[in-house]
Structure formats: structure tokens, C-alpha cells
Short mmCIF file of C-alpha atoms and ligand atoms in Angstrom, two decimals:
data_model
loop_
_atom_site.label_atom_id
_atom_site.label_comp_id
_atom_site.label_asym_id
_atom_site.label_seq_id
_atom_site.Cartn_x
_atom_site.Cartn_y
_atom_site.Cartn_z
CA UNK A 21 17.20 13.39 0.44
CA UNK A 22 20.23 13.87 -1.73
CA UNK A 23 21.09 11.49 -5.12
CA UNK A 24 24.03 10.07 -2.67
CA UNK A 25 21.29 9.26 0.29
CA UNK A 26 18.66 8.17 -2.00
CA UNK A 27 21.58 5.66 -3.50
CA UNK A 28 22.77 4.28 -0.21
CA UNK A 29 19.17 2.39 0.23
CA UNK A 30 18.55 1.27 -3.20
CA UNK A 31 18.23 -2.11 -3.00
CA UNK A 32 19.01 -3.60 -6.33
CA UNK A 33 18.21 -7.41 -7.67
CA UNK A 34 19.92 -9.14 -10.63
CA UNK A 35 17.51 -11.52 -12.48
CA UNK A 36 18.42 -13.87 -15.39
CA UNK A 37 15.24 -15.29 -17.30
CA UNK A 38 15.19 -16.58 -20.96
CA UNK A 39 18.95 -16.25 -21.76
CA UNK A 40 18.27 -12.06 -20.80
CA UNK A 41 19.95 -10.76 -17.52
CA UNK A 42 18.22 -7.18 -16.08
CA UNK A 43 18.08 -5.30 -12.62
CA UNK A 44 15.10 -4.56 -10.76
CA UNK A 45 15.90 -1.34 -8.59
CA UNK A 46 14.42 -0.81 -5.37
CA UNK A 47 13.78 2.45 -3.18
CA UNK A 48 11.91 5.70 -2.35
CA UNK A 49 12.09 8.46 -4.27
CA UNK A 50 13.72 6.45 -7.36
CA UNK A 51 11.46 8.34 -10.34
CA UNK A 52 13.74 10.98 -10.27
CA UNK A 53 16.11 9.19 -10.84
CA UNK A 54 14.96 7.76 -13.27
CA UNK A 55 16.64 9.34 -16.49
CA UNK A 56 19.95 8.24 -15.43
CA UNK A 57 19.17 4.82 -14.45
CA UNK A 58 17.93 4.16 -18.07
CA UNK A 59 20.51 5.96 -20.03
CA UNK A 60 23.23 3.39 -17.99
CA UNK A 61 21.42 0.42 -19.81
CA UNK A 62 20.03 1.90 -22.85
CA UNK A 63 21.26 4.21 -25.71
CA UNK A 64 18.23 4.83 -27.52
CA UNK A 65 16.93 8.25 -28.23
CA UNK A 66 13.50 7.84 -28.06
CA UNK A 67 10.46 5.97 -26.24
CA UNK A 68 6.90 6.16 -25.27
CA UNK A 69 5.69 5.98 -21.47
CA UNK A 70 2.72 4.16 -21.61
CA UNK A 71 0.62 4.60 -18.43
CA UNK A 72 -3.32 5.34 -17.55
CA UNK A 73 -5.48 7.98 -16.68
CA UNK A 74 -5.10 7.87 -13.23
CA UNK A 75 -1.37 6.58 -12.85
CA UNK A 76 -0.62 9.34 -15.19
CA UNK A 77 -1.88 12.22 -13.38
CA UNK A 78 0.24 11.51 -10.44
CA UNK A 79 3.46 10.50 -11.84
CA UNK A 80 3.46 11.15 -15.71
CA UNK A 81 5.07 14.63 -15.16
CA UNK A 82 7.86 13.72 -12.62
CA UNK A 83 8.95 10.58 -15.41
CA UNK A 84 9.14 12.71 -18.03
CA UNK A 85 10.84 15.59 -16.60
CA UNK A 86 13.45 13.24 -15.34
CA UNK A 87 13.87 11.34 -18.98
CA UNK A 88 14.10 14.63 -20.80
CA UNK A 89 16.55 16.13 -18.69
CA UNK A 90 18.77 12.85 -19.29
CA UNK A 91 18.38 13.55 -22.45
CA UNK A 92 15.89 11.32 -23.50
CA UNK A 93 12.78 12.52 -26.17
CA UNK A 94 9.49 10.83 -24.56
CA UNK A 95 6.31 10.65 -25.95
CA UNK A 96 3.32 10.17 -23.34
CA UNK A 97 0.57 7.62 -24.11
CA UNK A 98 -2.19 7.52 -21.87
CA UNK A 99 -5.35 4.83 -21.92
CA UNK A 100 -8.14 4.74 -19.67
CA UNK A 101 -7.75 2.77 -16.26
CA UNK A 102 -8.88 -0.68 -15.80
CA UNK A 103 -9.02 -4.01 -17.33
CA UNK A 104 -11.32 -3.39 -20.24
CA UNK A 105 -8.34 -1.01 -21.61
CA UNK A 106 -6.39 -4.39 -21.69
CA UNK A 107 -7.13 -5.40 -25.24
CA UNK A 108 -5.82 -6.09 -28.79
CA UNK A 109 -7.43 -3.09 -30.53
CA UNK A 110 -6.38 -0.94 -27.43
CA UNK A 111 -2.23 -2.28 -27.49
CA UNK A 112 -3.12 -1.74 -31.77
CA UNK A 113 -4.05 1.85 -31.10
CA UNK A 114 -0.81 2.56 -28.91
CA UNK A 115 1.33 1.01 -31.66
CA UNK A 116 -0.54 3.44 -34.08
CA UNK A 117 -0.07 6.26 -31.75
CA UNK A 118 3.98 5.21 -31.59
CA UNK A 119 3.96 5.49 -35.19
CA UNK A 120 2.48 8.88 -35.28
CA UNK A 121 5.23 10.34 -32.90
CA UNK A 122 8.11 9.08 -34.75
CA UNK A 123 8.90 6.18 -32.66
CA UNK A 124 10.91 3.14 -34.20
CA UNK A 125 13.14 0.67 -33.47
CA UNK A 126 15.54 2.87 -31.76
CA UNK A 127 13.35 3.32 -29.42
CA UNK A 128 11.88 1.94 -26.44
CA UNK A 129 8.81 1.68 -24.26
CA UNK A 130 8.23 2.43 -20.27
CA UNK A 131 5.31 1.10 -18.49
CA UNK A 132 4.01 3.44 -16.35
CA UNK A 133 1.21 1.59 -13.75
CA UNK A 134 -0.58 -1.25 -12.49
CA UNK A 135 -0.82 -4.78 -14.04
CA UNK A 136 -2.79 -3.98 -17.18
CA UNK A 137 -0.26 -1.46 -18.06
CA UNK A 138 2.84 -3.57 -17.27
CA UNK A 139 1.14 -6.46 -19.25
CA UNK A 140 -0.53 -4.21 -22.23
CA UNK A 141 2.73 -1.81 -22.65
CA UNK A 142 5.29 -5.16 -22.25
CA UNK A 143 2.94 -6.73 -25.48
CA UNK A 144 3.14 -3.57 -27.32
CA UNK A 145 7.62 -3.52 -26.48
CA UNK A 146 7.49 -7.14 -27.84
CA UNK A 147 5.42 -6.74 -30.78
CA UNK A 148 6.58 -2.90 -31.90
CA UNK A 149 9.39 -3.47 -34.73
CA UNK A 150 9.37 -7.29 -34.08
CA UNK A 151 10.94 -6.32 -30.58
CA UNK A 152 12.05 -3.13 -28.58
CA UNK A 153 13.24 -2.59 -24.83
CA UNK A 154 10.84 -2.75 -22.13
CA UNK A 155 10.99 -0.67 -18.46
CA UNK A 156 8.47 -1.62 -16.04
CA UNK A 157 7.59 0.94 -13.52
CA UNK A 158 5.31 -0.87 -11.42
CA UNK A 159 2.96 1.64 -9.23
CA UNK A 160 0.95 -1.22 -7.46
CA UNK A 161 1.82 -3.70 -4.82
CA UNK A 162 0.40 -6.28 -7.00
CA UNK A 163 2.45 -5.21 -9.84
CA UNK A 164 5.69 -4.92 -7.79
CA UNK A 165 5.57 -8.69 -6.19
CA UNK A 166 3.97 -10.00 -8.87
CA UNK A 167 3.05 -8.77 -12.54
CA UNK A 168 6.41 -7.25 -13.21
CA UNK A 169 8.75 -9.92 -12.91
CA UNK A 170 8.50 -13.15 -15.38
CA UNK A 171 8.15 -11.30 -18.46
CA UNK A 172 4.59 -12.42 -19.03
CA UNK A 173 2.48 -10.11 -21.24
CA UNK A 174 -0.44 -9.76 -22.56
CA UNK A 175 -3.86 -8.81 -23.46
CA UNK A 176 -7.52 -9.99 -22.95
CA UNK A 177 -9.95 -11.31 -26.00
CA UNK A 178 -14.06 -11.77 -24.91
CA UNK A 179 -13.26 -15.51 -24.50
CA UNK A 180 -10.89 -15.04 -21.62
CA UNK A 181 -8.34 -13.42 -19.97
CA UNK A 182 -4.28 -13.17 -21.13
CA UNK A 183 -4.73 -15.22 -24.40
CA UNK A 184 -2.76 -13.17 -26.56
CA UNK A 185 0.59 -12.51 -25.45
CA UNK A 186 4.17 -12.87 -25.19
CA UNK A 187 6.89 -13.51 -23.19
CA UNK A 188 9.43 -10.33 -23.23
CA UNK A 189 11.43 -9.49 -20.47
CA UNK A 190 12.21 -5.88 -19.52
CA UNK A 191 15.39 -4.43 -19.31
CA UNK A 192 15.15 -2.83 -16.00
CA UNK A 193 12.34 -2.65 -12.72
CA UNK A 194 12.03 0.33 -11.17
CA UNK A 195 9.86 -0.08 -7.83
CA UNK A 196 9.90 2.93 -6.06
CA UNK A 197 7.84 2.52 -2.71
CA UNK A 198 6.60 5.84 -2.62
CA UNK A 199 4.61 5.20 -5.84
CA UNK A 200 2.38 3.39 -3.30
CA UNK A 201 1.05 5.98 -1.38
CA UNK A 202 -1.80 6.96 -4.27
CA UNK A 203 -2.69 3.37 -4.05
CA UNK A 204 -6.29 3.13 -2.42
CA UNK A 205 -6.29 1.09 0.38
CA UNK A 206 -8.06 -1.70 -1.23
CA UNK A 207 -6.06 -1.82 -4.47
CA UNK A 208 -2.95 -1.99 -1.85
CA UNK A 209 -4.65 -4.79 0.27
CA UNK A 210 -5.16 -7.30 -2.56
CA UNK A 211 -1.31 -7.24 -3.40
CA UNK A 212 -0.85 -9.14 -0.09
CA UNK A 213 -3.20 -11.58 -1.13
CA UNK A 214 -0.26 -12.53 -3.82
CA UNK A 215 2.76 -12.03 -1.06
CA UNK A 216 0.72 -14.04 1.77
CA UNK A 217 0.57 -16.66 -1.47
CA UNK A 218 4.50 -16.19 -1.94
CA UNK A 219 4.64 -16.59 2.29
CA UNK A 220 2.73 -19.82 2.56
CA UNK A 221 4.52 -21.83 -0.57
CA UNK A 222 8.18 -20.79 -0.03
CA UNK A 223 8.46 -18.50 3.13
CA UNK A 224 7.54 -19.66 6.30
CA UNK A 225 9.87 -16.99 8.60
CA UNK A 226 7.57 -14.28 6.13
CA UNK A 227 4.57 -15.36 7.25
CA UNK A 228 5.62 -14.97 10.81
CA UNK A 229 6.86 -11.41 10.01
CA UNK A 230 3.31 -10.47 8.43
CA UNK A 231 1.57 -12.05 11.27
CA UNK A 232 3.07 -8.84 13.25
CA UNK A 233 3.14 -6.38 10.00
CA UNK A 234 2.53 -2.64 10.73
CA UNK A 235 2.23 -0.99 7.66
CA UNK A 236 4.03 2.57 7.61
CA UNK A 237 7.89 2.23 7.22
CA UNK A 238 8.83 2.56 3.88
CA UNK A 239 11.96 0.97 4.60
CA UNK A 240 10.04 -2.09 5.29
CA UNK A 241 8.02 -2.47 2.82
CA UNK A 242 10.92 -2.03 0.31
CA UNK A 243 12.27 -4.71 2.34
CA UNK A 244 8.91 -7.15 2.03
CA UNK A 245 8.71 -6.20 -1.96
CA UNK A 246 12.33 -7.37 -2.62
CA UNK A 247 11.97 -10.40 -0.44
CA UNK A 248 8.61 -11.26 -2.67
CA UNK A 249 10.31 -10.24 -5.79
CA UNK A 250 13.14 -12.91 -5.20
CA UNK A 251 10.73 -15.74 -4.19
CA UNK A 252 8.99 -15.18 -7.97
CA UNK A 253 12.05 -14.87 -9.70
CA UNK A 254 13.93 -17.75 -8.51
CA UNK A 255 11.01 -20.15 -8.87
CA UNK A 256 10.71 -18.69 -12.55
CA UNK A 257 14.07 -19.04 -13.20
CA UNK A 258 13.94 -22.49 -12.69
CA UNK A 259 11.01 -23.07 -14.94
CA UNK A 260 11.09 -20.24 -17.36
CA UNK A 261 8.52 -22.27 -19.48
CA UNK A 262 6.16 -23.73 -17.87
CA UNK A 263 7.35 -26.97 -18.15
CA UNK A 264 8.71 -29.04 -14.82
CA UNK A 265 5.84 -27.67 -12.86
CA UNK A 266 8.20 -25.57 -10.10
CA UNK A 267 6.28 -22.73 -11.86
CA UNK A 268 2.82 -23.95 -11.60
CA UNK A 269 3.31 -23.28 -8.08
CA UNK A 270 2.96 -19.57 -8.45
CA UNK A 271 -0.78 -20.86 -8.85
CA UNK A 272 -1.29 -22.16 -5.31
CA UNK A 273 -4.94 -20.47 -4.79
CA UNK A 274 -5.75 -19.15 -8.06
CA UNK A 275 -7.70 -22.39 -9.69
CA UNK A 276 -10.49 -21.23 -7.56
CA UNK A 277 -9.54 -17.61 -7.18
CA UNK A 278 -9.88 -17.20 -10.67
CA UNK A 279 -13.18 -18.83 -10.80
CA UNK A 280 -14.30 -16.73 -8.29
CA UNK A 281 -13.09 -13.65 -10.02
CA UNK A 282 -14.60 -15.05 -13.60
CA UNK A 283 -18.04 -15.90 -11.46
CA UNK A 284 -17.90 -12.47 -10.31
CA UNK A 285 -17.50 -11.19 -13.66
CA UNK A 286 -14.52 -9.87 -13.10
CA UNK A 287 -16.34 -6.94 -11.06
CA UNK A 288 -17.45 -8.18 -7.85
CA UNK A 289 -13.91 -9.15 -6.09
CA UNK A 290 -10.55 -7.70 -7.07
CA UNK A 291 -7.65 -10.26 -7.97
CA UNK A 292 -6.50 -10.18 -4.84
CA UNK A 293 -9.33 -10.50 -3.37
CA UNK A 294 -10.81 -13.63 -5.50
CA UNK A 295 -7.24 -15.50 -4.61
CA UNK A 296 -7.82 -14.33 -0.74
CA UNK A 297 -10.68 -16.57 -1.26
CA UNK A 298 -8.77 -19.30 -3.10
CA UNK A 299 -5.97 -19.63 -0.63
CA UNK A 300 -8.63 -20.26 1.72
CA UNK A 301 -10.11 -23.42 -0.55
CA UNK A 302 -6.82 -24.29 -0.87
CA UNK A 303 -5.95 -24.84 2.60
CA UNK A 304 -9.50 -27.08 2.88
CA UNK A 305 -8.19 -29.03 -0.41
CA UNK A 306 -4.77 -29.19 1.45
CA UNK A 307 -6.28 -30.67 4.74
CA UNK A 308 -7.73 -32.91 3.32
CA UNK A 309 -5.02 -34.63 0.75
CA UNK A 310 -1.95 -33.45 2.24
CA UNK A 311 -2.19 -33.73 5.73
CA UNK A 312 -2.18 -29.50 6.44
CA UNK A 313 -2.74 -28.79 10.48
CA UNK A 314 -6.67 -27.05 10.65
CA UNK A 315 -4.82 -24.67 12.64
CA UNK A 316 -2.30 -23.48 10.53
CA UNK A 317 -5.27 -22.97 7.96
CA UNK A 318 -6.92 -20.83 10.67
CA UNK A 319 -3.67 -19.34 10.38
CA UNK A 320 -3.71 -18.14 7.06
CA UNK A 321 -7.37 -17.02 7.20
CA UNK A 322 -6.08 -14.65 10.29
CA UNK A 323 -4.00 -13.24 8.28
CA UNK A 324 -5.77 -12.65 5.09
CA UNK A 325 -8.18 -11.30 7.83
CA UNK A 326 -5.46 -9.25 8.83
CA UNK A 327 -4.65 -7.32 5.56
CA UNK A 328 -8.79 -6.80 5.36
CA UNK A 329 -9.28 -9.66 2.50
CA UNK A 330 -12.32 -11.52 1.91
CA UNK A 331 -12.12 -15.23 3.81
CA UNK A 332 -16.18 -15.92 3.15
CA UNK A 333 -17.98 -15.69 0.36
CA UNK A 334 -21.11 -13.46 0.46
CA UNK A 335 -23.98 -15.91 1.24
CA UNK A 336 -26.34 -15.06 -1.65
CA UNK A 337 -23.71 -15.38 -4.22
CA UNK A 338 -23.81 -18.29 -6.38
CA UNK A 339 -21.50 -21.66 -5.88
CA UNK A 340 -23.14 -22.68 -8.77
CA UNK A 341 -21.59 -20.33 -10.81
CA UNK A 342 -17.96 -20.72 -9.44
CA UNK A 343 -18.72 -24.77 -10.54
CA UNK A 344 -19.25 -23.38 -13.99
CA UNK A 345 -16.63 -20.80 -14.31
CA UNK A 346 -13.70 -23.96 -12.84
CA UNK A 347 -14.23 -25.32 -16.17
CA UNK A 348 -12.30 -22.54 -18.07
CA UNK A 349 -9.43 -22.98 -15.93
CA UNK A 350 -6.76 -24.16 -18.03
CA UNK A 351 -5.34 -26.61 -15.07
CA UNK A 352 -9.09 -28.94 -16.14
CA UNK A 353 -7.59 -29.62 -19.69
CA UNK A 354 -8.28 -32.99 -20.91
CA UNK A 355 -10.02 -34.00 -17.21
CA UNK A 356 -6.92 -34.12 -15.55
CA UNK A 357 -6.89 -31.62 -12.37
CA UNK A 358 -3.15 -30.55 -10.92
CA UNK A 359 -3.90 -29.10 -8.04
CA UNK A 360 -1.27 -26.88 -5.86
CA UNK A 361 -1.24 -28.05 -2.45
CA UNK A 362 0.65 -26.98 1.35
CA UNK A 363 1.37 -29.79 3.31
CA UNK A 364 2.39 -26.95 5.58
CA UNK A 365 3.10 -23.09 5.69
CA UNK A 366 6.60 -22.43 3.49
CA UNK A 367 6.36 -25.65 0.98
CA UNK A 368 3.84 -26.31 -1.67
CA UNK A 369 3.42 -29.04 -4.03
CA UNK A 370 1.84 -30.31 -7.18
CA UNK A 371 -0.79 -32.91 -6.75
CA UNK A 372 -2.96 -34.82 -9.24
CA UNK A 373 -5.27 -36.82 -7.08
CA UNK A 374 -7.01 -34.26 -6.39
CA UNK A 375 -10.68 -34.79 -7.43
CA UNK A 376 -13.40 -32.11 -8.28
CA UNK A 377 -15.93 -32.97 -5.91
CA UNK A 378 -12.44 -31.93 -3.06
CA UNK A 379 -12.69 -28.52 -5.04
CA UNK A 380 -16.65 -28.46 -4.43
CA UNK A 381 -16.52 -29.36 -1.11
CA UNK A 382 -13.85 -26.49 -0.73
CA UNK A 383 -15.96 -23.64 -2.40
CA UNK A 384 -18.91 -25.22 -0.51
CA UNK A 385 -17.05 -24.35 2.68
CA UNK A 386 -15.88 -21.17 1.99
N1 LIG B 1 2.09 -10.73 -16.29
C1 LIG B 1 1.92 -11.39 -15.18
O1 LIG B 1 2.70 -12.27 -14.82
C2 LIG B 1 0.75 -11.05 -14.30
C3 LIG B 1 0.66 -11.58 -13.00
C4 LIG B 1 -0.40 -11.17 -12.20
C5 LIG B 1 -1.35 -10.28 -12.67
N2 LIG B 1 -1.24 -9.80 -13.95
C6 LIG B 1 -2.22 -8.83 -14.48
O2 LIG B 1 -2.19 -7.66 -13.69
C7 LIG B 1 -3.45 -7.01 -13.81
C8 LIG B 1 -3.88 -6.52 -12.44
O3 LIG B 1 -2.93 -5.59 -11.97
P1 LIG B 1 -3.29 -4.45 -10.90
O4 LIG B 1 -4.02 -5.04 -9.78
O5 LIG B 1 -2.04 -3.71 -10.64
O6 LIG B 1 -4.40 -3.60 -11.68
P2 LIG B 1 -4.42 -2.19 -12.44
O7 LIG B 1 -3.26 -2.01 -13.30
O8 LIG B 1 -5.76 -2.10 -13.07
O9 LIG B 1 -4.36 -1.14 -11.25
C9 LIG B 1 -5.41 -1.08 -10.30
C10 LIG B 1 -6.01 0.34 -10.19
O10 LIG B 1 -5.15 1.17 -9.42
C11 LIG B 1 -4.83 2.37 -10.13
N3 LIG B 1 -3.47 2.71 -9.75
C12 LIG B 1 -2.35 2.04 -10.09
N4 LIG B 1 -1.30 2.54 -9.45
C13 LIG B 1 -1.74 3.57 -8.70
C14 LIG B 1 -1.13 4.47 -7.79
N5 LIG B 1 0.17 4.38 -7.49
N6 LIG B 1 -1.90 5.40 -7.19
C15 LIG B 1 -3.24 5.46 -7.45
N7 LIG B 1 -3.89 4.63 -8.28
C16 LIG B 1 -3.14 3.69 -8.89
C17 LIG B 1 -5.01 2.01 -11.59
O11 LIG B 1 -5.29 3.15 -12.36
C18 LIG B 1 -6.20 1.05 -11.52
O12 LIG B 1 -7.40 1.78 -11.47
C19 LIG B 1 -4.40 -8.00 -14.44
O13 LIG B 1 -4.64 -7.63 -15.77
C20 LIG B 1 -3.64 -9.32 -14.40
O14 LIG B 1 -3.97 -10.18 -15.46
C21 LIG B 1 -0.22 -10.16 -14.75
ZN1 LIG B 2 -2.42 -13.78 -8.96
#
């Protein structure tokens, strides 16, 4: 495919968050590309493509070949893969590696990967020089629907995950769809888990389309990423701070999803796959104080069945410990327990009768 082809199905999406307004570019074959699209937006010499050991030997090349020949000087940072590479001293080590390679605050910083690196590379762009450019090239499904867009980032301590961080937008997305072909099956599986979540609290006519999704066209999943990339950014727009709630919404399934994933020691399930599990306590909570049909909860659990996600725990692993880990969820500060519930597929809405022993009961089912 030519530049002019290529160009004719980019789909493009303009986002305004925190006063900042950037694009998020959609296509295949849109890393080649990718020198031009940044010198349009920014006139900086210099920058550093953070990415990870696996990310980076299948696309580190092709990114830098395209900067360079738009004239750009780029400096490649690599880190090991995984969460445990999501730290202080790790995002202090890239800033000391920046340093060593001449970067300042002409430059800028590309995030080359999954979620860690989109949230470990944004930290560095926000903390480098007080503040330099971010681009976000997502190579996950996760990261495309989800991680990239909010300006969230951050890093891990012992105590918990994300609590360092800051919020600093990018200055451009780049999803290009083809990215996702590396993707292992499972890593690809559990970024439905996030756009069944997008589905059930604001899409109802895109949960009918997944209950008949055939994965294979390109075209359509570019289609299904920019459909869950407007979903997140208009209900972050609205609530850019956390504050009226619209954005606590994004949490439907995660209060036990994350406990799940903490219980598991953030080993056993995958993110995805530990808010799989969550949507399904959700829908229990749901029935139960907010009137959700049982059968469009057997609904849901089709489809999460559908995209191979977990819908039952394993029997011999401990409830107990979910109990335990619920308690670190920030939503149980001070006692008081708001609790994202669907009164049916395509709304959601923030409750606060919900008690713990509904939670229990939940996990208890699942
Ligand atoms: N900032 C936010 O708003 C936000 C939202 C949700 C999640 N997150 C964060 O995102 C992280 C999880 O993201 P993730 O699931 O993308 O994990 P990840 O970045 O660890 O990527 C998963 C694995 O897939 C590999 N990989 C990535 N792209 C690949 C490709 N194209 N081909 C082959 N292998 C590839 C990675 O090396 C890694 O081993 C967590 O740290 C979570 O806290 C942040
Ligand atoms: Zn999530």
C-alpha cells in the first residue's frame, strides 16, 4: 500500500482533556509513517523511544528508521517486559539514561508498547525537565482502548499499584492495528475484557456487534478500537478529575477485578482477565440492587466466554483472600463503598447502597 492508500483509511480522533487538544491516529501500516506524523506537531530535534524487550525487537527498528529519515535524532531505551519494570528507580534510570544521550528539554519522549510502557515512559515525559512531549504508540489492545487515552501515568511502589504518578497528556496516539499481530493470543483476549466493559456501560448496539465478532479484518478492528477509544475519551472529558463521578464509571468491574488480580498476586490472572471476573460480580451485585435481567448477565458471561476469558474462579483458590485484598481498594475509603452498577447492558451507574456482604455474596458466586 502506497502513503496515499495508507492515508485514505486513517481514521483520526480529536481529543481535548485538561485544557490540551491532541489526535489519536488510527490505521494499518501507520509506523512508517510515523516520522512525518510527528514532525507536523512537533519541532523538536531530539527524543528517546522508550519501549521493552520484547516490543522492541519487533518494532524498535521500523520507528526509528522512520524518525531518522524525518529528520529526527532518536535515542532507543529499552527495559525489560512486564510489570515489575514499572517502578520509580526503573522511570529514574531512563531519566539518567536521557541525560547520558544528550536529551533535554527540546526534546521529547515516544512510548513504544503495552501499558507499563505507556504509563512508565508518559511519567518519565512529565517529570523530564519539569515537562516534555509525550507520543504514545500503543502495541496492545489493552493499551489502545484503554491505557493510552486519559493521560494517566504512572509507576508502582511495594505498597500498591499506580501511586506515583501524573497526569500528562500526549501529544499524539498512534494505533496502528497491525502492531497487534505479535500480540499473543491471551495478551490480545484480555483487552476485550476492557471493551466488553466499555460495551456494557455506554454501548449497547457494541455489544450486539461482539456477540457476532470474527476476529480477522483489520479494517474492523480499527473500527472497534476507535469506537472504544471515543467511549473513554468522552466520559473523561467530562470528568477530567475525578470529581462528578461520570469517570468512576470507567471502574464498572474492577473493585473486584482488582482484588482478584491483587489476591492473585498479580501473577495468576492477567488484568483483563481479573476484570473478566469482576464484570461477572458485577452483574450479580447489579441483579440484585438495580434490577439487571439474569439473562442479560448470562449475556455478558457468553460473551466474556466468547473472547476465551475467565467467568469462574478456579475452585481451590481462596475467597478469603479476595475479602482481604477488597480492603486496599481505594473505592472502601472511610467505610463508604460506591459501587458501579448496570441496570441494563449500555448504562451504568454509581451506587452507594451497596453493602459488602452484596460484594461477598458476588465473589462467593463466581
Ligand atoms: N494509565 C491508565 O489509564 C491505565 C489504564 C489501564 C491499565 N493501565 C496499566 O497498563 C498496564 C497493563 O498494560 P498491558 O496489558 O498492555 O501490559 P504490558 O505493557 O505489560 O504488555 C503485555 C505483554 O505483551 C508484550 N507486548 C506488548 N505489545 C506486544 C506486541 N505488539 N507483540 C508482542 N508482544 C507484545 C509486552 O512485552 C508484555 O510482555 C498496567 O500496568 C496497568 O496499570 C493504565
Ligand atoms: Zn482496567
Amino acid at each position: 500500500m502506497g502513503p496515499d492508500a495508507i492515508e485514505e483509511r486513517v481514521s483520526k480522533v480529536a481529543v481535548s482533556h485538561s485544557g490540551q487538544r491532541y489526535r489519536i491516529l488510527l490505521g494499518e501500516g501507520l509506523l512508517k509513517q510515523l516520522g512525518t506524523y510527528a514532525r507536523k506537531i512537533i519541532l523538536r530535534p531530539t527524543c528517546a523511544i522508550i519501549s521493552d524487550n520484547n516490543v522492541a525487537r519487533f518494532f524498535a527498528g521500523r520507528v526509528k528508521r522512520s524518525l531518522t529519515s524525518a529528520g529526527f535524532k532518536a535515542t532507543l531505551i529499552k527495559i525489560p517486559a512486564g510489570e515489575t519494570s514499572k517502578t520509580l528507580k526503573q522511570a529514574g534510570a531512563i531519566c539518567e539514561q536521557m541525560i547520558i544521550a544528550g536529551l533535554d528539554r527540546q526534546s521529547f519522549v515516544i512510548g513504544l508498547g503495552g501499558g507499563v510502557i505507556g504509563d512508565i515512559s508518559g511519567f518519565v515525559a512529565a517529570i523530564y525537565h519539569r515537562g516534555i512531549p509525550h507520543i504514545q504508540i500503543p502495541t496492545t489492545l489493552l493499551a489502545m482502548v484503554d491505557s493510552s487515552i486519559g493521560g494517566k501515568t504512572g509507576v508502582n511502589t511495594a505498597d500498591g499499584k499506580n501511586l506515583i504518578g501524573a497526569v500528562h497528556q500526549p501529544s499524539l496516539v498512534i494505533d496502528d492495528v497491525d502492531l497487534l499481530k505479535t500480540l499473543p493470543p491471551r495478551e490480545f483476549n484480555q483487552g476485550f475484557a476492557e471493551v466488553i466493559k466499555h460495551a456494557i456501560i455506554a454501548d449497547a448496539k457494541m455489544f450486539k456487534q461482539l456477540q457476532s465478532w470474527e476476529t480477522g479484518s483489520p479494517l474492523a478492528l480499527q473500527q472497534l478500537v476507535c469506537r472504544n477509544i471515543k467511549i473513554k475519551s468522552k466520559i473523561v472529558a467530562k470528568d477530567e478529575r475525578d470529581r462528578t463521578g461520570e469517570r468512576a464509571l470507567l471502574n464498572f468491574g474492577h473493585t473486584v477485578g482488582h482484588a482478584i488480580e491483587r489476591a492473585g498476586n498479580y501473577r495468576k490472572f492477567l488484568h483483563g482477565e481479573a476484570l473478566s471476573l469482576g464484570i461477572v460480580a458485577a452483574c450479580a451485585v447489579s441483579i440484585k440492587r438495580a434490577a439487571l435481567a439474569p439473562r442479560q448477565r448470562d449475556a455478558v458471561i457468553d460473551l466474556l466466554q466468547r473472547f476465551d476469558l475467565p467467568t469462574r474462579l478456579p475452585k481451590n483458590f481462596s475467597r478469603e483472600k479476595i475479602f482481604k485484598a477488597l480492603k486496599f481498594d481505594k473505592k472502601f475509603e472511610a467505610g463508604k463503598i460506591r459501587f458501579v452498577v448496570t441496570p441494563r447492558v449500555g448504562v451504568a451507574c454509581l451506587r452507594n447502597d451497596v453493602t459488602l456482604e452484596d460484594i461477598h455474596e458476588a465473589i462467593n458466586s463466581l
